[in-house]
GROMACS .gro file of C-alpha atoms in nm:
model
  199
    1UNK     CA    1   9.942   7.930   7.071
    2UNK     CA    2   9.851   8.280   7.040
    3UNK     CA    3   9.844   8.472   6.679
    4UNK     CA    4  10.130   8.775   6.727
    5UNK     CA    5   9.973   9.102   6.499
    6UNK     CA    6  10.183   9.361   6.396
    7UNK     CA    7  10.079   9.720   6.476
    8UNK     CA    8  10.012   9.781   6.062
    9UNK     CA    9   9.843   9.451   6.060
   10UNK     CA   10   9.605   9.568   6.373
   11UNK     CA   11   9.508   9.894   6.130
   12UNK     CA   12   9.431   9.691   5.818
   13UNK     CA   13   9.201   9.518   6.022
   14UNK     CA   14   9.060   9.837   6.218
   15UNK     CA   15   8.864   9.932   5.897
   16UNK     CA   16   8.637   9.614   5.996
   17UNK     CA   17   8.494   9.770   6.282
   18UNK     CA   18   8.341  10.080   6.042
   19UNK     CA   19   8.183   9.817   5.851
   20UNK     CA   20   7.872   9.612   5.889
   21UNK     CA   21   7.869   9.225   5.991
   22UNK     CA   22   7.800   9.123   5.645
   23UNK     CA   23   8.037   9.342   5.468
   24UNK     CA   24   8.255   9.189   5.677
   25UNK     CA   25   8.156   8.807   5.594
   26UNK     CA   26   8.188   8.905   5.230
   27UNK     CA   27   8.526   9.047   5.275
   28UNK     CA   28   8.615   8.692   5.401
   29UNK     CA   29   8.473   8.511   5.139
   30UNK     CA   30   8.659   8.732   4.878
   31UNK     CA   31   8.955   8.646   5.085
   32UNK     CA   32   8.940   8.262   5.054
   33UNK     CA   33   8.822   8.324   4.712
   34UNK     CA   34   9.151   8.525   4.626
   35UNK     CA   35   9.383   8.246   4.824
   36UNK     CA   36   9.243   8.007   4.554
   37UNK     CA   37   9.239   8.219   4.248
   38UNK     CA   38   9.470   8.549   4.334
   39UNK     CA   39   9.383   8.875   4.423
   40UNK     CA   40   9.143   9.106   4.111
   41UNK     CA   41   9.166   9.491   4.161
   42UNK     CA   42   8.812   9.551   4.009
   43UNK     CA   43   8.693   9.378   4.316
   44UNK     CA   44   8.875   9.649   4.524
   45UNK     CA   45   8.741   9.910   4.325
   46UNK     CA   46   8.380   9.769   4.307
   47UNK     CA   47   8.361   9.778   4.726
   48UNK     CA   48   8.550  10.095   4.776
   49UNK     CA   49   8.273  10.274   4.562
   50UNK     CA   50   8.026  10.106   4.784
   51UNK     CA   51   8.172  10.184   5.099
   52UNK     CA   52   8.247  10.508   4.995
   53UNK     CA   53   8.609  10.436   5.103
   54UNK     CA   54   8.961  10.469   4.925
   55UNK     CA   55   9.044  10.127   4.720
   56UNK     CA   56   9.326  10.098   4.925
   57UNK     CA   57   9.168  10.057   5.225
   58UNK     CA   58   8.930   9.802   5.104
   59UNK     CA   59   9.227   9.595   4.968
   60UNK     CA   60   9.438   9.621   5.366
   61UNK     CA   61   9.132   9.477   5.490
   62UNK     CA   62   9.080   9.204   5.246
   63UNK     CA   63   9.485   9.132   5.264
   64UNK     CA   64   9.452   9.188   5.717
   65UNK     CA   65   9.192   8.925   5.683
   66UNK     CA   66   9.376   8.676   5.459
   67UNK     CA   67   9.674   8.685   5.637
   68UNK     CA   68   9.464   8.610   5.962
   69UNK     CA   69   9.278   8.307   5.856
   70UNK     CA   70   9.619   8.174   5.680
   71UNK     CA   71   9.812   8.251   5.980
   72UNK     CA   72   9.541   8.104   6.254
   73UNK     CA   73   9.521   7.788   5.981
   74UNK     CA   74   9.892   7.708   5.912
   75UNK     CA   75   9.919   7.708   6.318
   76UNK     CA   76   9.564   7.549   6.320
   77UNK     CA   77   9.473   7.770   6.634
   78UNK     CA   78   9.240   7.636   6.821
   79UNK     CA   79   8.891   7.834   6.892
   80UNK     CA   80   9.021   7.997   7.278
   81UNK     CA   81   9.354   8.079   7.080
   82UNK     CA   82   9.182   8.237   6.823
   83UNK     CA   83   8.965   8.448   7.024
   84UNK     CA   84   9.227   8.548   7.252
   85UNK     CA   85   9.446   8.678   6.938
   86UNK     CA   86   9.156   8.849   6.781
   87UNK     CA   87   9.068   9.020   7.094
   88UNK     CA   88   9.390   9.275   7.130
   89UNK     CA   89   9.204   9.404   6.786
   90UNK     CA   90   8.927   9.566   7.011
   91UNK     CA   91   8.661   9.406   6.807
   92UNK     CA   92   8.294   9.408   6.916
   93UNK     CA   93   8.174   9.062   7.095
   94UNK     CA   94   7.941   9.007   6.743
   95UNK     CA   95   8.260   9.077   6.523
   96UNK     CA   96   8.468   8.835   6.730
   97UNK     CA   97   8.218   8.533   6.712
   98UNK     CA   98   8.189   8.636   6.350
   99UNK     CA   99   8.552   8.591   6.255
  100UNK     CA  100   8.625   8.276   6.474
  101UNK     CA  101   8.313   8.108   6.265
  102UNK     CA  102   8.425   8.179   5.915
  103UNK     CA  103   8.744   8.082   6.061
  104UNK     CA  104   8.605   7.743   6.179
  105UNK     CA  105   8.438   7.738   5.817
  106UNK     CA  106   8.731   7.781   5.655
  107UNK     CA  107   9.038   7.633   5.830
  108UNK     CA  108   9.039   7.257   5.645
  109UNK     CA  109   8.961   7.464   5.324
  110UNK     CA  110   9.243   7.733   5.394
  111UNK     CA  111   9.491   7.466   5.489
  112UNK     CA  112   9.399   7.248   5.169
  113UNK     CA  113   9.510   7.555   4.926
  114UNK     CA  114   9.772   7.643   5.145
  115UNK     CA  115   9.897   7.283   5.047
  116UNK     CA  116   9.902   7.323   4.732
  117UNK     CA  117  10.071   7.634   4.704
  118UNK     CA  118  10.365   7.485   4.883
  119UNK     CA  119  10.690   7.364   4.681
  120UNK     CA  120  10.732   7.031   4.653
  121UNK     CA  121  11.071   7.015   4.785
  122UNK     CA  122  11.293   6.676   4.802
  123UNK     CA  123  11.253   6.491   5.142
  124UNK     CA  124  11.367   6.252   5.368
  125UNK     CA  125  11.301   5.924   5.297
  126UNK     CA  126  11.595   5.633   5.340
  127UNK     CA  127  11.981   5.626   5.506
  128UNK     CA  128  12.226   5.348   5.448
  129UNK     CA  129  12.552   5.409   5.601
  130UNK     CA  130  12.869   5.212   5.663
  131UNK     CA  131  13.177   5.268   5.834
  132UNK     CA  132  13.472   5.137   5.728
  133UNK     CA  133  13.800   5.116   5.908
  134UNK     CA  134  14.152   5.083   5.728
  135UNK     CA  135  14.375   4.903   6.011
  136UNK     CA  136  14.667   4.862   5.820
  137UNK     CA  137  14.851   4.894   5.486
  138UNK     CA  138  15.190   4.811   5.305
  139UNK     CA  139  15.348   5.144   5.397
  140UNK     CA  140  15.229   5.122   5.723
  141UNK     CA  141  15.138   4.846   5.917
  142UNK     CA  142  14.963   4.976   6.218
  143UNK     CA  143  14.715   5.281   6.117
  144UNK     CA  144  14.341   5.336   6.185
  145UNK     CA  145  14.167   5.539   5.948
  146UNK     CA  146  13.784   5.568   5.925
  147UNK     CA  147  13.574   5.630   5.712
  148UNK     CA  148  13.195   5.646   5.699
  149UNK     CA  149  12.955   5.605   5.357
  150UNK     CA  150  12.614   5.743   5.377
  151UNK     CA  151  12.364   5.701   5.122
  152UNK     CA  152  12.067   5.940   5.163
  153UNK     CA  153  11.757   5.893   4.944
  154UNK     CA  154  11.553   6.166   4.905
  155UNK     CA  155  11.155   6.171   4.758
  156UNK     CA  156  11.004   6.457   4.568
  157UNK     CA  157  10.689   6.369   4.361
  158UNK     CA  158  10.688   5.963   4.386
  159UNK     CA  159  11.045   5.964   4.219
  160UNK     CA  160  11.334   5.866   4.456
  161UNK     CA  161  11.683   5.929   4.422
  162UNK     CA  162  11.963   5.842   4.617
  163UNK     CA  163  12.333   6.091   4.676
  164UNK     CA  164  12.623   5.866   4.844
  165UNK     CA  165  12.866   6.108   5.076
  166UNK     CA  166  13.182   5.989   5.225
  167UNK     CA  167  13.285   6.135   5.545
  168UNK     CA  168  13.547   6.108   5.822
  169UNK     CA  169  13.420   6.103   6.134
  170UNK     CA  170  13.572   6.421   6.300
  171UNK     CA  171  13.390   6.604   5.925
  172UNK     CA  172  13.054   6.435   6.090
  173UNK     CA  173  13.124   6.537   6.391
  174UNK     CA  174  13.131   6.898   6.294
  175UNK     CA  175  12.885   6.943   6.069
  176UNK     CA  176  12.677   6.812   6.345
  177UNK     CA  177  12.746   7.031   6.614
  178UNK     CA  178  12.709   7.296   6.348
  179UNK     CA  179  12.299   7.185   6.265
  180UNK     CA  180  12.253   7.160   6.667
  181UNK     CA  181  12.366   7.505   6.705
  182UNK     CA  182  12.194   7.607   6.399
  183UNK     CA  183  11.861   7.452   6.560
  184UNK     CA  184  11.944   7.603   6.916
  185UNK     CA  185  11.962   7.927   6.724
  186UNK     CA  186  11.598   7.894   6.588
  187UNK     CA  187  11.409   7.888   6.896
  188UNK     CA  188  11.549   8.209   7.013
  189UNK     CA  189  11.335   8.501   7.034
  190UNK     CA  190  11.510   8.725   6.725
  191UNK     CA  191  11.475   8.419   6.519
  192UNK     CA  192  11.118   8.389   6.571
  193UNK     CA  193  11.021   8.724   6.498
  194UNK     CA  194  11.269   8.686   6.168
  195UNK     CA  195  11.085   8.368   6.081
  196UNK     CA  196  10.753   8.488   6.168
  197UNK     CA  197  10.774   8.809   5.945
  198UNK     CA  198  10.913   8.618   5.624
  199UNK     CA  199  10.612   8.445   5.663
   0.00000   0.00000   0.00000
């Protein structure tokens, strides 16, 4: 799976190339070191003086190179995909082989913070479900009406806790068709560039 860089992405990391091989492995470890602790302006400001360079452009590179050692490690590219992405940036053959090492360095360490930053949202864990069918009643002695009880218990932290729905099962039915299409609608091409830019 190839790494898709937007045209102001490809610029942030353009400054790279003016730059020497081990301004550019600092400007990596400054990026890890920000995905654990959060970005510090001074730093900006200490490497623009350096560099000669606006602070601004110092902080796109840092923030071009975060975003493509997050990116490559969420997807966990492996080492062709990573040099195949990196290679539309027009890097030199020593800048390449730099960035695809501190991203082999990095990716378990990336993906560990990148852990952690996630929500803990509720999840999947149980469903109990029964259907019950009323065949007949006193007002009416012929009738078949379904119903269907679903108890979904959900895990968020260690604690579990359990919602009980009751359905018919045209109501099922729907809301069904409705999470197919929903998913059918996520693998089209507007939805991935949608998804891939909220990212």
């Amino acid at each position: 799976m190839l790494l898709v860089l937007s045209e102001e992405h490809k610029e942030h990391l353009g400054f790279l190339t003016r730059v020497d091989s081990a301004v550019v492995g600092e400007f990596c470890r400054i990026a890890v070191e920000f995905l654990k602790k959060g970005s510090n302006p001074k730093i900006f400001e200490g490497a623009a003086r350096k560099l000669n360079v606006s602070t601004e452009t110092v902080q796109h590179g840092v923030e071009g190179l975060m975003y493509l050692l997050t990116e490559s490690s969420k997807m966990m590219i492996s080492e062709m995909d990573f040099q195949d992405s990196v290679l539309v940036l027009g890097f030199s053959e020593d800048l390449n082989k730099l960035l695809l090492q501190l991203y082999l360095d990095n990716r378990k360490e990336i993906r560990q913070i990148l852990s952690q930053l996630a929500p803990d949202l509720p999840h999947y864990h149980n469903l109990e479900w029964r259907l019950d069918v009323q065949l007949a009643s006193r007002a009416l002695r012929q009738q078949i009406k379904p119903l269907l009880t679903l108890k979904l218990h959900l895990e968020q932290q260690g604690c579990q806790n359990a919602s009980v729905f009751q359905t018919d099962p045209a109501t099922l039915l729907h809301l069904i068709r409705k999470l197919e299409q929903a998913l059918s609608e996520m693998k089209t091409n507007h939805c991935r560039r949608i998804v891939r830019n909220i990212k």
